[in-house]
PDB file of C-alpha atoms in Angstrom:
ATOM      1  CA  UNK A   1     101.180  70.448 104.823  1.00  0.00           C
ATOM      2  CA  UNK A   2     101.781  72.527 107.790  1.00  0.00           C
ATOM      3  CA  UNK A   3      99.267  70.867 110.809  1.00  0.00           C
ATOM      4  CA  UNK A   4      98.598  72.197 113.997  1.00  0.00           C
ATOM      5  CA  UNK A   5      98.146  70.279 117.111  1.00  0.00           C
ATOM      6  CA  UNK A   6      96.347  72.269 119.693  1.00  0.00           C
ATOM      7  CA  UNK A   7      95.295  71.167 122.846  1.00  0.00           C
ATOM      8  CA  UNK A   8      93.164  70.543 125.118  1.00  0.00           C
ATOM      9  CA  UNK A   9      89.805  70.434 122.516  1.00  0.00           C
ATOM     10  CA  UNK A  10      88.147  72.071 125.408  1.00  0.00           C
ATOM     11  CA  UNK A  11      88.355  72.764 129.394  1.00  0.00           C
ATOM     12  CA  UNK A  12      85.780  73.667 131.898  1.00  0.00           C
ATOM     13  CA  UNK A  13      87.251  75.704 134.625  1.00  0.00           C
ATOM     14  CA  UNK A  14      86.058  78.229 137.830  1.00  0.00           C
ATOM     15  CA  UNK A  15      86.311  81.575 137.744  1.00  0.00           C
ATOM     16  CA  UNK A  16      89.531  82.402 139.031  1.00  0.00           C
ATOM     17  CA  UNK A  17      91.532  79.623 138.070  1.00  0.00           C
ATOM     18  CA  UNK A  18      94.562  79.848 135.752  1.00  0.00           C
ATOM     19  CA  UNK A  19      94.625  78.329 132.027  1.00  0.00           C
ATOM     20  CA  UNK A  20      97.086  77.157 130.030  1.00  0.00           C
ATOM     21  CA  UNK A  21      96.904  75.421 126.518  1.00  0.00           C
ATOM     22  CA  UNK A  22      99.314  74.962 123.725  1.00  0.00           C
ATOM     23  CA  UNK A  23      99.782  74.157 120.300  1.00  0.00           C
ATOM     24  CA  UNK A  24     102.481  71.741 118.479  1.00  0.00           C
ATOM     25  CA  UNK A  25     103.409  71.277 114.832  1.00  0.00           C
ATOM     26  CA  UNK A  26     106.138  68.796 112.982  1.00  0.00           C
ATOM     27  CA  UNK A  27     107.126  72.221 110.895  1.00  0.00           C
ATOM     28  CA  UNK A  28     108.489  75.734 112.144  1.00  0.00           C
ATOM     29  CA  UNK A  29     106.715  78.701 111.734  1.00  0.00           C
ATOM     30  CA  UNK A  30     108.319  82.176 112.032  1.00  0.00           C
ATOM     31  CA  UNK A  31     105.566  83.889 113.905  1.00  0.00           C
ATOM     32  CA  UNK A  32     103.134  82.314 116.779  1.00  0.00           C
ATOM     33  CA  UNK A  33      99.403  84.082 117.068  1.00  0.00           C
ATOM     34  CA  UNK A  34      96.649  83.565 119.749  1.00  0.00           C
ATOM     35  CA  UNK A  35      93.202  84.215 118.859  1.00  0.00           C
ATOM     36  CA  UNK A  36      89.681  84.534 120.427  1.00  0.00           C
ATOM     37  CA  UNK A  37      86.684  83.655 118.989  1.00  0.00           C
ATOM     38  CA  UNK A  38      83.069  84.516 120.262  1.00  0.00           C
ATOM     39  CA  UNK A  39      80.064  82.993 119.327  1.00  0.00           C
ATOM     40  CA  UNK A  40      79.467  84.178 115.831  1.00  0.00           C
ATOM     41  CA  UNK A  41      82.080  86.576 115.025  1.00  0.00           C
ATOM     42  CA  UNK A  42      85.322  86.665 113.523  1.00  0.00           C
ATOM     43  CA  UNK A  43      88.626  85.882 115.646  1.00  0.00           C
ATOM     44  CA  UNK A  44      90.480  88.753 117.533  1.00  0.00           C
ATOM     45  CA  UNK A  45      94.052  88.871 117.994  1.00  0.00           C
ATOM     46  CA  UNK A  46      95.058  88.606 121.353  1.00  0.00           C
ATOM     47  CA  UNK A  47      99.230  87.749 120.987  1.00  0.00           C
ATOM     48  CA  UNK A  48     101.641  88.017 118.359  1.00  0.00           C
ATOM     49  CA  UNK A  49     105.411  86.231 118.815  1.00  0.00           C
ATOM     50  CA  UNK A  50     107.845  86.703 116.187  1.00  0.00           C
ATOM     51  CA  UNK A  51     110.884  85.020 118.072  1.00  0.00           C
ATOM     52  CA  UNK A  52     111.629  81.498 119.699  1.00  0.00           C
ATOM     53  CA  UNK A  53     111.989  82.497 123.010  1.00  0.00           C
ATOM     54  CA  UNK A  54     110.321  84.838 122.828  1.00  0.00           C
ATOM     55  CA  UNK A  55     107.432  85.421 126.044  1.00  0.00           C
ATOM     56  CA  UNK A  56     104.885  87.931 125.326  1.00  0.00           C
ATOM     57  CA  UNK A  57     101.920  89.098 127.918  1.00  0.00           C
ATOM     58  CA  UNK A  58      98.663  91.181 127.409  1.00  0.00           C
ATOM     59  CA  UNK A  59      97.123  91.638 130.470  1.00  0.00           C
ATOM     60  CA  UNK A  60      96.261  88.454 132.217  1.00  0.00           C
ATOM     61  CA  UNK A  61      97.444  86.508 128.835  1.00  0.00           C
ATOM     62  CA  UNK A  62     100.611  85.760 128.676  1.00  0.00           C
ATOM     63  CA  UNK A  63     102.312  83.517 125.084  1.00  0.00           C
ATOM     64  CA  UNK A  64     105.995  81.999 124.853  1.00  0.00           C
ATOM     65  CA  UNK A  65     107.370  81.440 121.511  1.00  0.00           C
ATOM     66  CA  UNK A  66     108.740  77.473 121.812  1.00  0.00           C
ATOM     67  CA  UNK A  67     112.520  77.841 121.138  1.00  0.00           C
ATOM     68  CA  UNK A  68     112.416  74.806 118.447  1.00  0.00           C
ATOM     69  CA  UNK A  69     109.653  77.564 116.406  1.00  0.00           C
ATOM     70  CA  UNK A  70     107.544  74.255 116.570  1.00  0.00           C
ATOM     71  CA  UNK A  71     105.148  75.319 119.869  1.00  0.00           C
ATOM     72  CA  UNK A  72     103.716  77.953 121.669  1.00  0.00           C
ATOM     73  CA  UNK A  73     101.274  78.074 124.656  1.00  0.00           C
ATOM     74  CA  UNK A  74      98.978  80.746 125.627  1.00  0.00           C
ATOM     75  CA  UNK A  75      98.257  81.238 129.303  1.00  0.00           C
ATOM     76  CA  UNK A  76      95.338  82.979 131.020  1.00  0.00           C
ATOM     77  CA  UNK A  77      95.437  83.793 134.637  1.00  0.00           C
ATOM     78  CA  UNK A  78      92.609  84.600 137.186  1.00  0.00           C
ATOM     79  CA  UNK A  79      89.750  83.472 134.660  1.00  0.00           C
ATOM     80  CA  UNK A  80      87.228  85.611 134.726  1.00  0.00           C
ATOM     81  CA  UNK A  81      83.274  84.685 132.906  1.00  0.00           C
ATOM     82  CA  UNK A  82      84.538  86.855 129.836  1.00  0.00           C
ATOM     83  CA  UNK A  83      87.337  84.796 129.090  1.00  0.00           C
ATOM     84  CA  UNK A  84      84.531  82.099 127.523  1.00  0.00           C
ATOM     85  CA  UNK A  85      85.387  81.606 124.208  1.00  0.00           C
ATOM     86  CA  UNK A  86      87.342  79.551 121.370  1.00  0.00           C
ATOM     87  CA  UNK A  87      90.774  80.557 121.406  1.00  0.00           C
ATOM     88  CA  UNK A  88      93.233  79.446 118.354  1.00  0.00           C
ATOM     89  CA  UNK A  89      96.767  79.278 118.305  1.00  0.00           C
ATOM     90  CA  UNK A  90      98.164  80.540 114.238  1.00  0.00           C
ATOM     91  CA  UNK A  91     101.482  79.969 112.429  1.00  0.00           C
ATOM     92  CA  UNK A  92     102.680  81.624 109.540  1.00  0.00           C
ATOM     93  CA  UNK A  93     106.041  80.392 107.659  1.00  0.00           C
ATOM     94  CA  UNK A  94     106.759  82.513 104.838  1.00  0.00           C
ATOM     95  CA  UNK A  95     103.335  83.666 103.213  1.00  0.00           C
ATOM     96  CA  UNK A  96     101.280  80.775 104.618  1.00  0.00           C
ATOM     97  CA  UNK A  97      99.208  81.057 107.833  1.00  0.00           C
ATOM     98  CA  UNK A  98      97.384  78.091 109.613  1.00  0.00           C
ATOM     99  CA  UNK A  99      95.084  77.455 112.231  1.00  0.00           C
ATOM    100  CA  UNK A 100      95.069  74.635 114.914  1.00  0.00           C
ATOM    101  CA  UNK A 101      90.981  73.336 115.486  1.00  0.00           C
ATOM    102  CA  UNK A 102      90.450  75.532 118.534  1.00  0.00           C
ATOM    103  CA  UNK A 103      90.642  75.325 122.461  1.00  0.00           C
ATOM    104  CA  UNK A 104      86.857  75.821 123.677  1.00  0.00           C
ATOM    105  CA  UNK A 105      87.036  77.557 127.181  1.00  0.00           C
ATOM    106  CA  UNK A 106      83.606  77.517 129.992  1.00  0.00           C
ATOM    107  CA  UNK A 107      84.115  79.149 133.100  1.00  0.00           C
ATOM    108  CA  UNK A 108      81.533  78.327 135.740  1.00  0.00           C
ATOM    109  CA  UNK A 109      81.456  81.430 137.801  1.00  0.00           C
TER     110      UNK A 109
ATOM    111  CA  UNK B   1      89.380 103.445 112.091  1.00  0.00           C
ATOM    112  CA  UNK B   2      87.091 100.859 110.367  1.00  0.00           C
ATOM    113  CA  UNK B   3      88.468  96.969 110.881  1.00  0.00           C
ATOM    114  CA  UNK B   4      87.642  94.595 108.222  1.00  0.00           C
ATOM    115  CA  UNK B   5      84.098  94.495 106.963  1.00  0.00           C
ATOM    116  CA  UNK B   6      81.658  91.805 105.632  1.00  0.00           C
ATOM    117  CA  UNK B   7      78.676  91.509 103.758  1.00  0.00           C
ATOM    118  CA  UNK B   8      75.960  90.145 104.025  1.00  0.00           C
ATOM    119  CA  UNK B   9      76.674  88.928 107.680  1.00  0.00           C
ATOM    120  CA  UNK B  10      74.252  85.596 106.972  1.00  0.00           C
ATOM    121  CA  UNK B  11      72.325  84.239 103.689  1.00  0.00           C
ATOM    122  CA  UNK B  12      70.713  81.157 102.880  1.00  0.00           C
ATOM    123  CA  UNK B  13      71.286  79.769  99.500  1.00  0.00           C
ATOM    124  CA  UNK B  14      69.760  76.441  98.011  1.00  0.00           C
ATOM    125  CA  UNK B  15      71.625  73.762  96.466  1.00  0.00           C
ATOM    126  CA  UNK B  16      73.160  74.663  93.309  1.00  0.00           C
ATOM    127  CA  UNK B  17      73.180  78.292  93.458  1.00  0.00           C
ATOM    128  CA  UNK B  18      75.614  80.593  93.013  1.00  0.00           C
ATOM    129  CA  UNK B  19      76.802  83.167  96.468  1.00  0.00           C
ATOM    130  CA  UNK B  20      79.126  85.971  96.174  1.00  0.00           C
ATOM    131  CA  UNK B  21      80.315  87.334  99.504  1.00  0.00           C
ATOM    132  CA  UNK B  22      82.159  90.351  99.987  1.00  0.00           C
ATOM    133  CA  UNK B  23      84.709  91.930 102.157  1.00  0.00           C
ATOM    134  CA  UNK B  24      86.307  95.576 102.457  1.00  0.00           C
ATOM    135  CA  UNK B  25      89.762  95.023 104.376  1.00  0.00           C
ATOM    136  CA  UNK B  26      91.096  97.574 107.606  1.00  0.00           C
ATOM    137  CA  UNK B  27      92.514 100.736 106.098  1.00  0.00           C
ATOM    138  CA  UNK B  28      96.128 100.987 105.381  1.00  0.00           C
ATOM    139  CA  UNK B  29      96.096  97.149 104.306  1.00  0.00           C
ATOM    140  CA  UNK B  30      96.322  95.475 100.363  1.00  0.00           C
ATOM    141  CA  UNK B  31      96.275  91.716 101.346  1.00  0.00           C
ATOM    142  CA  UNK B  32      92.918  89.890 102.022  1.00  0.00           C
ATOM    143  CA  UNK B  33      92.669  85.886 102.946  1.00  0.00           C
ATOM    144  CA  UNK B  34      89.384  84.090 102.841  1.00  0.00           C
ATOM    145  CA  UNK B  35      88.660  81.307 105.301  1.00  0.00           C
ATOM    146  CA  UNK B  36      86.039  78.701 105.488  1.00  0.00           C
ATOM    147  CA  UNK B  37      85.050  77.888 108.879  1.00  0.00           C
ATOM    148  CA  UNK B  38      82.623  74.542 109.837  1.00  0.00           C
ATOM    149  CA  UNK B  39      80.933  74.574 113.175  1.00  0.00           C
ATOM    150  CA  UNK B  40      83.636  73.304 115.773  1.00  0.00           C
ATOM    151  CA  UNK B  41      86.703  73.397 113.724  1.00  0.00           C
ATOM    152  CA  UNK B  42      89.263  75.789 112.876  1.00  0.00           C
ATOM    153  CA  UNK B  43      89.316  78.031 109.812  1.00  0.00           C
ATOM    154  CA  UNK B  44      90.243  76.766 107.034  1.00  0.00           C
ATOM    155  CA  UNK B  45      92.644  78.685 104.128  1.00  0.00           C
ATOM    156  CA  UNK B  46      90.944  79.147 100.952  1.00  0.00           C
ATOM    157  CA  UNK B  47      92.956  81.862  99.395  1.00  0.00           C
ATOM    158  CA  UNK B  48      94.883  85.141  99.460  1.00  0.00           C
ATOM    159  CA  UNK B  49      94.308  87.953  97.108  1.00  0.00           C
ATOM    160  CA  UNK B  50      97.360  90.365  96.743  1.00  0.00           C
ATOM    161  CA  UNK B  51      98.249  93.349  94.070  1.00  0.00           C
ATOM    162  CA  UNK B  52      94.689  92.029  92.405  1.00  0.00           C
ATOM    163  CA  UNK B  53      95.778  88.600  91.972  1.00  0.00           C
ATOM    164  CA  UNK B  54      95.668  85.037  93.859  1.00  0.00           C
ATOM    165  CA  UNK B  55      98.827  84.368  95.542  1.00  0.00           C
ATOM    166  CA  UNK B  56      97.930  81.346  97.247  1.00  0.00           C
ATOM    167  CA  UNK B  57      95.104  79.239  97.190  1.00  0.00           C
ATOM    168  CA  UNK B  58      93.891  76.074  99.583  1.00  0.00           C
ATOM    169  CA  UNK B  59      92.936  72.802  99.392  1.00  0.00           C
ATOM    170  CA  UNK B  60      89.402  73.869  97.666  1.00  0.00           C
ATOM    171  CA  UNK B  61      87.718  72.876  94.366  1.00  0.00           C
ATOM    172  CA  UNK B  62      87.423  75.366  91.525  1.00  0.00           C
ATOM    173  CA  UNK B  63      83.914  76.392  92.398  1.00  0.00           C
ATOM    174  CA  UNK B  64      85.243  78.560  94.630  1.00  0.00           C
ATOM    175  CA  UNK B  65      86.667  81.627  93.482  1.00  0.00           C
ATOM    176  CA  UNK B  66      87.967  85.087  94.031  1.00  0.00           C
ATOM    177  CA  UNK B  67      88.752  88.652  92.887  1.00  0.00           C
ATOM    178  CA  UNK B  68      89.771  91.513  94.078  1.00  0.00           C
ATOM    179  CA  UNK B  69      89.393  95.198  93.007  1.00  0.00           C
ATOM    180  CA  UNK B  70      92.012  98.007  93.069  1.00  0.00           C
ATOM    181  CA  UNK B  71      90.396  99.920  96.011  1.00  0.00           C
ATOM    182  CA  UNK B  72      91.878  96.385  98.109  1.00  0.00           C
ATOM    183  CA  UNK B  73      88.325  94.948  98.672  1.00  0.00           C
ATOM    184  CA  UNK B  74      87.573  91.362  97.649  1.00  0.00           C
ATOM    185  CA  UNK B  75      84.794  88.914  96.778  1.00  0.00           C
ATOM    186  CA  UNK B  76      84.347  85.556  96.923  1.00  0.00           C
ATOM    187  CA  UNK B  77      82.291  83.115  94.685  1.00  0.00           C
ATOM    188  CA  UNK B  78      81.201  79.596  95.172  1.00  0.00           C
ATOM    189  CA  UNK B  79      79.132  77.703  92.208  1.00  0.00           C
ATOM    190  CA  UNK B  80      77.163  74.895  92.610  1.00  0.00           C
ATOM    191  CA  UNK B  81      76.888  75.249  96.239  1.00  0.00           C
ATOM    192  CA  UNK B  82      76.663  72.029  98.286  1.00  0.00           C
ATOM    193  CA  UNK B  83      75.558  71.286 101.438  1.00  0.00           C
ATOM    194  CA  UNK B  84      78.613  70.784 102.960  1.00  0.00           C
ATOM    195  CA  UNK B  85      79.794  74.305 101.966  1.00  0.00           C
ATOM    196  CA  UNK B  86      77.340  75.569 104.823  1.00  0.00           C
ATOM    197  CA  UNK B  87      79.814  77.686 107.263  1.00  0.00           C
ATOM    198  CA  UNK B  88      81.164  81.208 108.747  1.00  0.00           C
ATOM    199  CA  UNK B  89      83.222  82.668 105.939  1.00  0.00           C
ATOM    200  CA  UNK B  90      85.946  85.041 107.032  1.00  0.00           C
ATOM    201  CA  UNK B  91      88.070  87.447 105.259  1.00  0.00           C
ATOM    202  CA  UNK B  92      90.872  88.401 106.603  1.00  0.00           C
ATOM    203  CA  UNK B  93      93.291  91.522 105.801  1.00  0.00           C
ATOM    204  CA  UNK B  94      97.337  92.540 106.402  1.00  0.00           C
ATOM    205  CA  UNK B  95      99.572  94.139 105.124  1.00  0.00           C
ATOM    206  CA  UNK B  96     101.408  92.689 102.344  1.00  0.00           C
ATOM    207  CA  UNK B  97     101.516  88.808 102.929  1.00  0.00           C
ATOM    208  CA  UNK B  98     102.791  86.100 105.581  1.00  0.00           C
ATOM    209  CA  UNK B  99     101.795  89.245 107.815  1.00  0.00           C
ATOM    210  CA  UNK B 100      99.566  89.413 110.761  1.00  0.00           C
ATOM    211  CA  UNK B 101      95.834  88.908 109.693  1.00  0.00           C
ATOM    212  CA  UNK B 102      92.641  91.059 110.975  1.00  0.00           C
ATOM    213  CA  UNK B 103      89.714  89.005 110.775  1.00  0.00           C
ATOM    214  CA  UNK B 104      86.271  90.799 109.994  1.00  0.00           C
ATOM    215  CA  UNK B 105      83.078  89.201 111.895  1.00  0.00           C
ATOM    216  CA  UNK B 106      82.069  86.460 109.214  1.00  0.00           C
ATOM    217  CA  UNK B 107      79.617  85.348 107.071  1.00  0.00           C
ATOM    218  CA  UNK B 108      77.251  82.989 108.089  1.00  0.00           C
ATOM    219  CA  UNK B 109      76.448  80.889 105.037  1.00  0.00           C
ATOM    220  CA  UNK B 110      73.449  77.994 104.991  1.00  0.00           C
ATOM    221  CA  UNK B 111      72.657  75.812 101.960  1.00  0.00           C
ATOM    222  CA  UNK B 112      69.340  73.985 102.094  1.00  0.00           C
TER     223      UNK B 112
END
């Protein structure tokens, strides 16, 4: 099936610094999604991509589309203590959507 | 505007029994996905309801299983409950399928 790679399983950052993480898969996917996931609720959307190339910001968040449709990273700049969280990186190829294990983020203010 | 809504938001079941969970998805949407998720790991696909039937289904036993009802809204049934089926449970609702999904806020299954 379609895995996900993502990485790093978790960092612990200060406030302030910049993040990046990324996610790799041996199939292409047609769309890219970041998500963020607090403690006990569901995941928001944060970043859709629907073209390789494609580079994409909300905010201090800014995602890139890999060009081979097999990666994306998500970047967070100026972390901030509200940026805590388990962010997930998505892919969907045709009707099928899947989920890479999660990038837990601390950020020591 | 509601998003996509769960119910109950936790429950404790006990070995063997039966658990229907339920979901009503954002407005304007007719596709809803249910995901298992186990502390620390990413969700996991169970299936997609669509037009009132299962267009896709994960890597999970029969004892899980779905419907869902013309007004969009969807359940989801596990029998015989293990465990290991102990985990966040999240629907999840486009717009016709291989679309972007809205996640509701879970819920929190525990079988003792």
């Amino acid at each position: 099936g379609q895995q996900l790679n993502q990485s790093p399983q978790s960092m612990f950052i200060q406030e302030g610094e910049d993040v990046s993480m990324n996610c790799t898969s041996s199939s292409i996917f047609n769309t890219w999604l970041w998500y963020k996931q607090d403690p006990g609720e569901g995941p928001v959307l944060l970043i859709a991509l629907y073209k390789a190339g494609e580079l994409t910001s909300n905010g201090r968040l800014t995602a890139q589309f890999g060009i081979t449709r097999k990666d994306s990273f998500l970047n967070i700049s100026a972390s901030i203590p509200s940026d805590v969280g388990i962010y997930f990186c998505a892919g969907i190829y045709s009707r099928d959507m899947r989920f890479g294990a999660g990038t837990r983020l601390t950020v020591k203010p | 505007d509601a998003g996509v809504t769960q119910s109950p938001t936790h429950l404790i079941k006990t070995r063997g029994q039966q658990v229907t969970l339920r979901c009503s998805p954002k407005s304007g949407h007719d596709t809803v996905s249910w995901y298992q998720q186990a502390l620390g790991q990413g969700p996991q696909f169970i299936f997609q309801y669509y037009e009132e039937e299962e267009r896709q289904r994960g890597n999970f036993p029969d004892r899980f299983s779905g419907h869902q009802f013309p007004n969009y809204s969807s359940e989801l049934n596990v029998n015989a409950l293990l465990l290991g089926d102990s985990a966040l449970y999240l629907c999840a609702s486009s717009y016709g399928t291989g679309t972007i999904a809205f996640f509701g806020q879970g819920t929190r299954l525990t079988v003792v």
